[in-house]
Short mmCIF file of C-alpha atoms in Angstrom, two decimals:
data_model
loop_
_atom_site.label_atom_id
_atom_site.label_comp_id
_atom_site.label_asym_id
_atom_site.label_seq_id
_atom_site.Cartn_x
_atom_site.Cartn_y
_atom_site.Cartn_z
CA MET A 284 0.00 0.00 0.00
CA ARG A 285 1.20 3.50 -0.79
CA ARG A 286 2.44 5.41 2.23
CA ASN A 287 0.00 8.28 1.70
CA ARG A 288 -3.01 5.93 1.82
CA GLY A 289 -2.62 4.82 5.42
CA PHE A 290 -1.04 5.76 8.73
CA VAL A 291 1.70 3.94 10.59
CA PRO A 292 -0.16 2.51 13.64
CA SER A 293 1.98 4.43 16.14
CA HIS A 294 1.20 7.72 14.38
CA GLU A 295 -2.44 7.28 13.46
CA PRO A 296 -4.28 10.40 14.66
CA LEU A 297 -7.25 10.12 17.01
CA ARG A 298 -6.50 6.46 17.70
CA ALA A 299 -7.10 7.10 21.41
CA ASN A 300 -10.70 8.14 20.86
CA PRO A 301 -12.92 5.03 20.75
CA HIS A 302 -15.85 6.96 19.28
CA LEU A 303 -14.10 8.08 16.09
CA ASN A 304 -13.99 5.77 13.07
CA ILE A 305 -11.60 6.56 10.24
CA ARG A 306 -12.83 6.42 6.64
CA LYS A 307 -9.80 4.75 5.16
CA GLU A 308 -10.86 5.40 1.57
CA LEU A 309 -10.53 9.16 2.19
CA THR A 310 -7.08 9.01 3.79
CA THR A 311 -4.68 10.61 1.33
CA GLY A 312 -1.79 12.99 0.67
CA PRO A 313 -0.22 14.70 -2.35
CA PHE A 314 2.70 12.25 -2.72
CA SER A 315 2.63 8.47 -2.48
CA PHE A 316 6.03 8.26 -0.74
CA LEU A 317 5.13 10.68 2.08
CA ASN A 318 2.79 10.46 5.08
CA PRO A 319 -0.93 11.17 4.68
CA THR A 320 -1.87 14.80 5.16
CA ARG A 321 -5.64 14.36 5.61
CA ALA A 322 -8.20 11.89 6.91
CA HIS A 323 -11.95 11.83 7.58
CA TYR A 324 -13.65 10.45 10.69
CA THR A 325 -17.22 9.72 11.69
CA HIS A 326 -18.38 9.80 15.31
CA SER A 327 -20.22 6.75 16.66
CA SER A 328 -21.22 7.92 20.14
CA PHE A 329 -24.77 8.78 19.18
CA SER A 330 -27.30 7.70 16.61
CA HIS A 331 -26.16 6.99 13.10
CA PRO A 332 -27.49 9.76 10.82
CA LEU A 333 -29.07 7.25 8.43
CA THR A 334 -30.31 4.37 10.57
CA GLY A 335 -31.05 6.27 13.78
CA GLN A 336 -29.67 3.31 15.77
CA SER A 337 -27.31 4.01 18.64
CA LEU A 338 -23.81 2.76 17.97
CA ASN A 339 -22.69 3.20 21.56
CA PRO A 340 -24.50 0.78 23.89
CA ASP A 341 -23.01 2.49 26.96
CA ALA A 342 -24.41 5.91 26.09
CA THR A 343 -27.15 7.22 28.32
CA ILE A 344 -29.52 9.96 27.22
CA ALA A 345 -30.28 12.85 29.53
CA THR A 346 -33.03 15.43 29.38
CA PRO A 347 -32.47 19.16 29.08
CA PRO A 348 -33.25 21.37 32.07
CA SER A 349 -36.68 22.95 32.20
CA ASN A 350 -37.16 26.68 31.72
CA ASN A 351 -39.05 26.64 35.00
CA PRO A 352 -36.59 26.10 37.89
CA ASP A 353 -39.38 24.72 40.07
CA ALA A 354 -40.48 22.13 37.56
CA THR A 355 -39.71 18.49 38.28
CA THR A 356 -40.23 17.26 34.72
CA THR A 357 -39.11 18.40 31.34
CA THR A 358 -41.80 19.71 29.02
CA SER A 359 -42.06 19.22 25.29
CA ASP A 360 -41.31 22.94 24.89
CA ASP A 361 -37.96 22.43 26.61
CA VAL A 362 -37.09 19.59 24.28
CA GLU A 363 -38.20 21.56 21.24
CA LYS A 364 -36.10 24.52 22.34
CA PHE A 365 -33.06 22.29 22.75
CA ASN A 366 -33.59 20.83 19.27
CA THR A 367 -33.93 24.27 17.66
CA PRO A 368 -30.73 25.95 16.37
CA THR A 369 -29.80 29.43 17.56
CA SER A 370 -28.94 32.30 15.23
CA ASP A 371 -25.32 31.11 15.16
CA GLU A 372 -26.22 27.49 14.38
CA GLN A 373 -27.60 25.46 11.51
CA LEU A 374 -29.26 22.11 10.89
CA ALA A 375 -27.24 19.30 9.32
CA SER A 376 -28.05 15.83 8.07
CA ASP A 377 -24.51 14.50 8.49
CA VAL A 378 -21.19 15.58 10.00
CA GLU A 379 -17.61 14.38 9.71
CA PHE A 380 -14.37 15.39 11.35
CA LYS A 381 -11.57 16.27 8.95
CA TRP A 382 -8.02 15.77 10.21
CA ARG A 383 -5.31 17.65 8.34
CA SER A 384 -1.63 17.59 9.23
CA ARG A 385 -1.37 21.38 9.10
CA ASP A 386 -4.48 21.83 11.24
CA ASN A 387 -3.03 19.37 13.74
CA ARG A 388 0.14 21.45 14.11
CA LYS A 389 -1.89 24.63 14.49
CA GLY A 390 -4.38 23.23 17.03
CA ARG A 391 -7.37 23.36 14.66
CA HIS A 392 -10.38 21.00 14.44
CA ALA A 393 -12.22 21.06 11.10
CA LEU A 394 -15.82 19.92 10.88
CA VAL A 395 -17.41 18.94 7.54
CA VAL A 396 -21.18 19.46 7.46
CA THR A 397 -23.84 18.19 5.07
CA PRO A 398 -26.67 20.73 5.28
CA ALA A 399 -30.15 19.40 6.01
CA LYS A 400 -32.69 19.68 3.20
CA ASP A 401 -35.58 19.84 5.65
CA ASP A 402 -36.38 19.38 9.35
CA ASP A 403 -36.99 15.66 8.95
CA SER A 404 -33.47 15.02 7.65
CA ALA A 405 -31.83 17.24 10.30
CA LYS A 406 -30.03 14.97 12.76
CA TYR A 407 -27.44 17.47 13.96
CA ILE A 408 -27.14 21.09 15.07
CA THR A 409 -23.75 22.63 14.23
CA PRO A 410 -22.18 26.09 14.22
CA LYS A 411 -22.59 27.99 10.97
CA TYR A 412 -19.93 27.89 8.28
CA THR A 413 -16.79 29.85 9.10
CA HIS A 414 -16.10 31.05 5.55
CA THR A 415 -18.87 33.68 5.57
CA LEU A 416 -18.25 37.44 5.70
CA ARG A 417 -19.67 37.61 9.22
CA ALA A 418 -17.39 34.82 10.46
CA THR A 419 -14.41 36.44 8.73
CA ALA A 420 -15.15 39.75 10.42
CA ARG A 421 -15.24 37.95 13.77
CA GLY A 422 -11.88 36.39 12.99
CA ILE A 423 -10.35 39.76 12.16
CA TRP A 424 -11.76 41.18 15.38
CA ALA A 425 -10.23 38.27 17.28
CA MET A 426 -6.83 39.20 15.82
CA CYS A 427 -7.23 42.63 17.46
CA THR A 428 -8.50 41.41 20.82
CA GLN A 429 -6.98 37.98 21.51
CA PHE A 430 -3.30 37.62 22.44
CA PRO A 431 -2.54 33.96 23.35
CA TYR A 432 1.17 34.52 23.97
CA TRP A 433 1.49 30.96 25.31
CA ASP A 434 0.46 29.51 21.94
CA VAL A 435 3.48 28.73 19.74
CA SER A 436 1.34 28.92 16.57
CA TRP A 437 0.22 32.45 17.48
CA LEU A 438 3.83 33.40 18.18
CA VAL A 439 4.91 32.01 14.81
CA ALA A 440 2.26 34.07 13.02
CA THR A 441 2.88 37.32 14.90
CA VAL A 442 6.68 37.05 14.69
CA PHE A 443 6.53 36.55 10.92
CA THR A 444 4.06 39.44 10.67
CA LEU A 445 6.49 41.69 12.56
CA GLY A 446 9.37 40.53 10.37
CA SER A 447 7.34 41.18 7.22
CA VAL A 448 6.49 44.72 8.36
CA ILE A 449 10.20 45.37 8.89
CA TRP A 450 10.95 44.04 5.41
CA CYS A 451 8.24 46.30 3.94
CA ILE A 452 10.05 49.25 5.53
CA ASN A 453 13.32 47.91 4.12
CA GLY A 454 11.74 47.62 0.67
CA SER A 455 10.73 51.28 0.86
CA PHE A 456 14.29 52.30 1.78
CA VAL A 457 15.90 50.44 -1.12
CA TRP A 458 13.30 51.04 -3.84
CA LEU A 459 11.80 54.52 -3.29
CA PRO A 460 15.07 56.36 -4.08
CA ASP A 461 14.82 54.95 -7.62
CA VAL A 462 11.15 55.92 -7.96
CA ALA A 463 11.26 59.30 -6.21
CA PRO A 464 14.88 60.49 -5.96
CA SER A 465 13.77 63.68 -4.21
CA SER A 466 12.56 61.62 -1.24
CA GLU A 467 15.98 60.09 -0.59
CA PHE A 468 17.85 61.16 2.53
CA PRO A 469 21.59 60.67 3.18
CA THR A 470 22.64 57.06 3.89
CA GLU A 471 19.01 55.90 3.37
CA ILE A 472 20.00 52.73 1.54
CA LEU A 473 23.16 51.99 3.54
CA GLN A 474 21.89 52.64 7.04
CA GLY A 475 18.11 52.52 6.69
CA GLY A 476 18.19 49.56 4.32
CA GLY A 477 21.10 47.80 6.02
CA ILE A 478 19.83 48.00 9.59
CA THR A 479 16.26 46.99 8.71
CA ALA A 480 17.61 44.09 6.63
CA PHE A 481 19.54 42.80 9.64
CA ILE A 482 16.60 43.18 12.01
CA GLY A 483 14.17 41.65 9.51
CA ALA A 484 16.43 38.68 8.82
CA THR A 485 16.89 38.11 12.57
CA VAL A 486 13.14 38.19 13.22
CA PHE A 487 12.58 35.72 10.36
CA GLU A 488 15.19 33.44 11.91
CA ILE A 489 13.41 33.55 15.26
CA GLY A 490 10.11 32.78 13.55
CA SER A 491 11.68 29.83 11.74
CA VAL A 492 13.01 28.40 15.01
CA LEU A 493 9.51 28.63 16.51
CA LEU A 494 8.11 27.00 13.37
CA MET A 495 10.46 24.03 13.84
CA VAL A 496 9.55 23.76 17.53
CA GLU A 497 5.88 23.67 16.49
CA ALA A 498 6.55 20.95 13.90
CA VAL A 499 8.60 18.73 16.21
CA ASN A 500 5.99 18.97 18.96
CA GLU A 501 2.91 18.20 16.88
CA ASN A 502 0.02 16.43 18.61
CA ARG A 503 0.64 12.75 17.80
CA THR A 504 -2.73 11.50 19.05
CA GLY A 505 -4.81 14.07 17.23
CA CYS A 506 -7.64 15.94 18.90
CA PHE A 507 -11.38 15.87 18.22
CA GLY A 508 -12.00 19.19 19.93
CA TRP A 509 -15.82 19.09 19.78
CA ALA A 510 -18.43 18.34 22.45
CA LEU A 511 -21.60 16.46 21.51
CA GLU A 512 -24.90 16.99 23.31
CA GLN A 513 -28.22 15.18 22.90
CA ALA A 514 -31.43 15.95 24.75
CA LEU A 515 -33.46 12.76 24.32
CA GLU A 516 -32.90 9.46 22.58
CA GLY A 517 -33.60 10.02 18.90
CA GLY A 518 -33.27 13.79 19.34
CA ARG A 519 -30.86 16.02 17.49
CA ILE A 520 -27.18 16.08 18.38
CA ARG A 521 -25.61 19.48 19.01
CA LEU A 522 -21.91 19.95 18.28
CA LEU A 523 -20.08 22.65 20.22
CA PRO A 524 -16.43 23.77 20.12
CA SER A 525 -14.69 22.44 23.22
CA LYS A 526 -11.39 24.18 23.83
CA ASN A 527 -11.37 23.17 27.49
CA GLU A 528 -11.23 19.52 26.51
CA CYS A 529 -8.71 19.98 23.68
CA SER A 530 -5.55 17.88 24.01
CA HIS A 531 -3.51 20.24 21.83
CA HIS A 532 -0.87 22.20 23.71
CA HIS A 533 -2.13 25.47 22.20
CA THR A 534 -4.86 25.95 24.82
CA ASN A 535 -2.64 25.32 27.85
CA LYS A 536 -1.49 28.62 29.34
CA LYS A 537 0.93 26.83 31.65
CA ASN A 538 3.36 25.64 29.00
CA PHE A 539 4.85 26.81 25.70
CA VAL A 540 4.38 23.53 23.86
CA GLY A 541 3.79 19.99 25.10
CA LYS A 542 0.83 19.17 27.32
CA GLY A 543 -2.75 20.07 26.48
CA THR A 544 -5.45 21.09 28.94
CA VAL A 545 -7.56 17.93 28.72
CA LYS A 546 -8.35 16.63 32.20
CA LYS A 547 -8.07 13.15 33.55
CA GLY A 548 -11.28 11.25 33.86
CA ASP A 549 -13.72 8.93 32.23
CA THR A 550 -13.41 8.93 28.45
CA ALA A 551 -17.03 8.11 27.72
CA LEU A 552 -19.33 10.67 29.26
CA SER A 553 -19.07 13.93 31.14
CA SER A 554 -21.40 16.78 32.07
CA ALA A 555 -21.58 19.86 29.87
CA SER A 556 -21.82 22.09 32.95
CA SER A 557 -22.99 22.02 36.53
CA GLU A 558 -26.47 23.06 35.43
CA ALA A 559 -26.91 21.30 32.08
CA SER A 560 -27.66 17.62 31.97
CA ALA A 561 -26.93 16.93 28.28
CA ASN A 562 -24.28 14.37 27.57
CA VAL A 563 -20.89 15.52 26.32
CA HIS A 564 -18.39 13.24 24.61
CA THR A 565 -14.76 14.30 24.30
CA ASP A 566 -11.41 12.76 23.52
CA LYS A 567 -10.01 12.63 27.03
CA ALA A 568 -8.47 9.30 26.11
CA ALA A 569 -5.81 11.32 24.34
CA HIS A 570 -4.49 12.25 27.79
CA GLU A 571 -3.87 8.61 28.61
CA ASP A 572 -2.17 8.06 25.28
CA MET A 573 0.23 10.93 25.99
CA LYS A 574 1.41 9.42 29.27
CA GLY A 575 5.05 8.43 29.14
CA ARG A 576 5.88 10.83 26.34
CA ARG A 577 8.16 13.80 26.77
CA THR A 578 5.96 16.88 27.07
CA TRP A 579 8.03 18.71 24.48
CA GLN A 580 11.39 18.53 22.74
CA TRP A 581 13.89 20.67 20.89
CA PHE A 582 14.90 17.89 18.51
CA PRO A 583 13.26 14.61 17.54
CA SER A 584 15.04 11.32 18.18
CA THR A 585 16.93 9.74 15.30
CA HIS A 586 14.29 7.03 15.06
CA GLU A 587 11.44 9.55 14.90
CA LEU A 588 13.34 11.65 12.39
CA MET A 589 13.97 8.75 10.01
CA THR A 590 10.64 6.94 10.35
CA HIS A 591 8.23 9.86 10.62
CA HIS A 592 9.45 13.45 10.31
CA LEU A 593 11.43 13.06 7.08
CA ARG A 594 8.30 11.52 5.55
CA ASP A 595 6.12 14.39 6.75
CA ILE A 596 5.67 17.14 4.16
CA GLY A 597 4.87 19.75 6.82
CA PHE A 598 8.10 19.02 8.68
CA LEU A 599 10.05 19.19 5.42
CA ALA A 600 8.49 22.58 4.69
CA CYS A 601 9.50 23.87 8.13
CA LEU A 602 13.00 22.46 7.64
CA ALA A 603 13.34 24.24 4.29
CA GLN A 604 12.13 27.47 5.92
CA MET A 605 14.69 27.08 8.71
CA PHE A 606 17.49 26.44 6.22
CA GLY A 607 16.47 29.39 4.07
CA ALA A 608 16.18 31.78 7.02
CA SER A 609 19.57 30.71 8.42
CA VAL A 610 21.37 31.27 5.12
CA PHE A 611 19.43 34.47 4.45
CA TRP A 612 20.52 35.83 7.84
CA ILE A 613 24.07 36.01 6.49
CA SER A 614 22.87 38.61 3.99
CA GLY A 615 21.14 40.51 6.77
CA PHE A 616 24.34 40.59 8.79
CA THR A 617 26.55 41.65 5.88
CA ALA A 618 24.03 44.39 5.01
CA LEU A 619 24.95 46.32 8.16
CA PRO A 620 26.78 49.63 7.65
CA GLY A 621 30.44 49.23 8.47
CA ILE A 622 30.41 45.81 6.82
CA ASN A 623 28.54 46.24 3.56
CA ASN A 624 30.26 49.49 2.53
CA VAL A 625 33.84 48.25 3.07
CA MET A 626 33.67 45.01 1.08
CA SER A 627 34.87 44.55 -2.47
CA GLN A 628 32.40 43.68 -5.20
CA GLY A 629 33.62 40.09 -5.31
CA LEU A 630 33.15 39.74 -1.57
CA LEU A 631 29.70 41.33 -1.77
CA ASP A 632 28.72 38.86 -4.47
CA GLY A 633 29.94 35.95 -2.35
CA ILE A 634 28.62 36.70 1.15
CA TYR A 635 25.88 39.26 0.56
CA TRP A 636 24.07 38.54 -2.71
CA THR A 637 24.63 34.78 -2.92
CA PRO A 638 23.08 34.03 0.52
CA GLN A 639 20.03 36.01 -0.61
CA VAL A 640 19.63 33.73 -3.61
CA VAL A 641 20.28 30.50 -1.68
CA GLY A 642 18.13 31.57 1.29
CA GLY A 643 15.39 32.76 -1.07
CA MET A 644 15.37 29.35 -2.76
CA GLY A 645 14.88 27.77 0.66
CA PHE A 646 11.84 30.01 1.09
CA VAL A 647 10.60 28.97 -2.38
CA VAL A 648 10.80 25.28 -1.44
CA SER A 649 9.11 25.94 1.89
CA GLY A 650 6.22 27.89 0.39
CA THR A 651 5.70 25.27 -2.29
CA LEU A 652 5.63 22.42 0.24
CA PHE A 653 3.20 24.27 2.50
CA MET A 654 0.86 24.66 -0.48
CA LEU A 655 1.18 21.01 -1.45
CA GLU A 656 0.55 19.85 2.12
CA THR A 657 -3.01 21.15 1.96
CA GLN A 658 -3.81 19.58 -1.44
CA LYS A 659 -5.45 16.23 -2.15
CA ARG A 660 -3.28 15.84 -5.23
CA TRP A 661 -0.03 17.61 -6.08
CA PHE A 662 -1.61 19.15 -9.19
CA ARG A 663 -4.92 20.27 -7.63
CA PRO A 664 -4.84 23.61 -5.72
CA ALA A 665 -6.75 23.72 -2.43
CA LEU A 666 -8.23 27.18 -2.88
CA SER A 667 -10.68 26.76 0.00
CA VAL A 668 -7.97 26.06 2.60
CA LEU A 669 -6.33 28.93 4.47
CA GLY A 670 -3.03 27.06 4.65
CA TRP A 671 -2.84 26.91 0.87
CA HIS A 672 -3.08 30.70 0.59
CA ILE A 673 -0.43 31.11 3.29
CA GLY A 674 1.94 28.92 1.30
CA PHE A 675 1.03 30.72 -1.93
CA TRP A 676 1.80 34.21 -0.65
CA ASN A 677 4.97 33.00 1.03
CA LEU A 678 6.01 31.52 -2.31
CA ILE A 679 5.41 34.86 -4.04
CA GLY A 680 7.45 36.62 -1.36
CA ALA A 681 10.23 34.05 -1.70
CA ILE A 682 10.39 34.59 -5.45
CA GLY A 683 10.72 38.33 -4.85
CA PHE A 684 13.59 37.92 -2.39
CA THR A 685 15.35 35.46 -4.72
CA LEU A 686 15.03 37.80 -7.69
CA SER A 687 16.41 40.66 -5.62
CA GLY A 688 19.52 38.67 -4.80
CA ALA A 689 19.91 37.48 -8.39
CA LEU A 690 19.63 40.99 -9.92
CA GLY A 691 21.57 42.85 -7.24
CA PRO A 692 25.14 42.04 -8.41
CA ASP A 693 24.55 43.78 -11.78
CA TYR A 694 25.67 47.15 -10.40
CA LEU A 695 26.14 48.87 -13.78
CA ASN A 696 22.63 48.10 -15.00
CA SER A 697 20.19 50.70 -13.66
CA GLY A 698 17.24 48.61 -14.78
CA ALA A 699 18.48 45.59 -12.83
CA GLN A 700 19.00 47.71 -9.71
CA TYR A 701 15.50 49.12 -10.05
CA GLU A 702 13.99 45.65 -10.39
CA ALA A 703 16.07 44.32 -7.47
CA GLY A 704 14.69 46.99 -5.16
CA LEU A 705 11.18 46.51 -6.52
CA ALA A 706 11.38 42.74 -5.98
CA THR A 707 12.29 43.30 -2.34
CA PHE A 708 9.36 45.70 -2.01
CA TRP A 709 6.60 43.48 -3.46
CA GLY A 710 8.15 40.33 -1.98
CA SER A 711 7.93 41.88 1.49
CA TRP A 712 4.28 42.75 1.02
CA ALA A 713 3.54 39.21 -0.16
CA PHE A 714 5.16 37.83 3.01
CA LEU A 715 3.05 40.25 5.05
CA ILE A 716 -0.19 39.04 3.44
CA GLY A 717 0.76 35.41 4.09
CA SER A 718 1.67 36.17 7.71
CA LEU A 719 -1.62 37.98 8.37
CA ILE A 720 -3.58 35.03 6.97
CA GLN A 721 -1.55 32.73 9.21
CA TRP A 722 -2.41 34.94 12.19
CA TYR A 723 -6.09 34.66 11.30
CA GLU A 724 -5.74 30.89 10.83
CA CYS A 725 -4.24 30.20 14.25
CA LEU A 726 -7.22 31.87 15.99
CA ASP A 727 -9.81 30.09 13.84
CA THR A 728 -9.50 26.87 15.80
CA HIS A 729 -12.87 25.28 14.89
CA PRO A 730 -13.53 25.79 11.17
CA VAL A 731 -16.83 24.49 9.80
CA GLU A 732 -16.92 23.55 6.12
CA GLU A 733 -19.73 22.51 3.79
CA LYS A 734 -19.29 19.06 2.31
CA GLY A 735 -18.55 19.06 -1.41
CA LYS A 736 -17.64 22.76 -1.56
CA GLY A 737 -14.19 24.15 -2.30
CA GLU A 738 -11.77 21.22 -2.34
#
């Protein structure tokens, strides 16, 4: 069997959750010699959406609390209210959980919903789709109001955003003098351009280190991340985001990476709250599966590196980014005034321009791999996936930085110098767009997609 069509048993996601059943025919990845990058799961804790028969013999069905606190029984109005979606919810005839390798690194839990044609076919109540303008506006607002500094994925996104802003300033320093010579001030390119290049390259290096830490400490067990509630046997099942029960390290304020916040306890049933009596199913079994593991690590073991990471396209993308940023930093260092302006042209070509080209090519490989990671097939773009657009814009930025380094050594050609500065300018803005999308992505932890749309 091709490697991308099935998981190695020790690395199969969500294996600790007894209620999730993998649909093996939908397990796939863009390359046959690399690990799968996506899988689909159905949840068996409640009634099957087609047969209506309970697949979990141990499940008990509770009744919702009455609107009247003095009432001793639940009325039909209470049940009807529970089975009616709110303004932020919708009716669905079927739901699936979509695991993606990128989402797993970022602490995200994608839900695939089949909308109900009518009330009779509605077996589930789910949040509304997250690709709408209203949901997007909420996500942008979250970027302005939420600051999860303990979340390595948020740090990755914000550090790269900061670095991209610095590179946009650098692009203005090196390109605007050619466009508007009257705006140039003394030593603008040498000092303004040189210092911002060094700072920008250093910030990118820090972001790349964090990106590798995120990749090495991915959640091996996977995480369902949703709570399921049902009022009465045969009633509708409500799916709710459940960050408190998430086994990803992103929600744990007490550590940088490593342990999640999922609590010890029974893996079958738990109460939604002290007042609600609806059943809630979570993947607390993931906690047990994580016992005995190191909570986090700087480097993977040789065995893990050879058997898993080097077959993981996301890890390879992070590795290419790290390599590119490390080589590119040499150009940032040699751009500093006092270094750049005392070197011969041959030396500049060797340790200033060449690292830009080599480092830029590392960024090109990284951006390409990040795009491919989100695709079902290597030739089919995943336009509906945020991660694909992040990789795309990073690829555009990488091409700009590479072109800048390739054109820069042609000192006597004014056209080449103009294009070199321009490439830095638009490449920086492309990186900024990609970083902002990544910032949005890391806060959108429970995306809801419509089945059959987009991909």
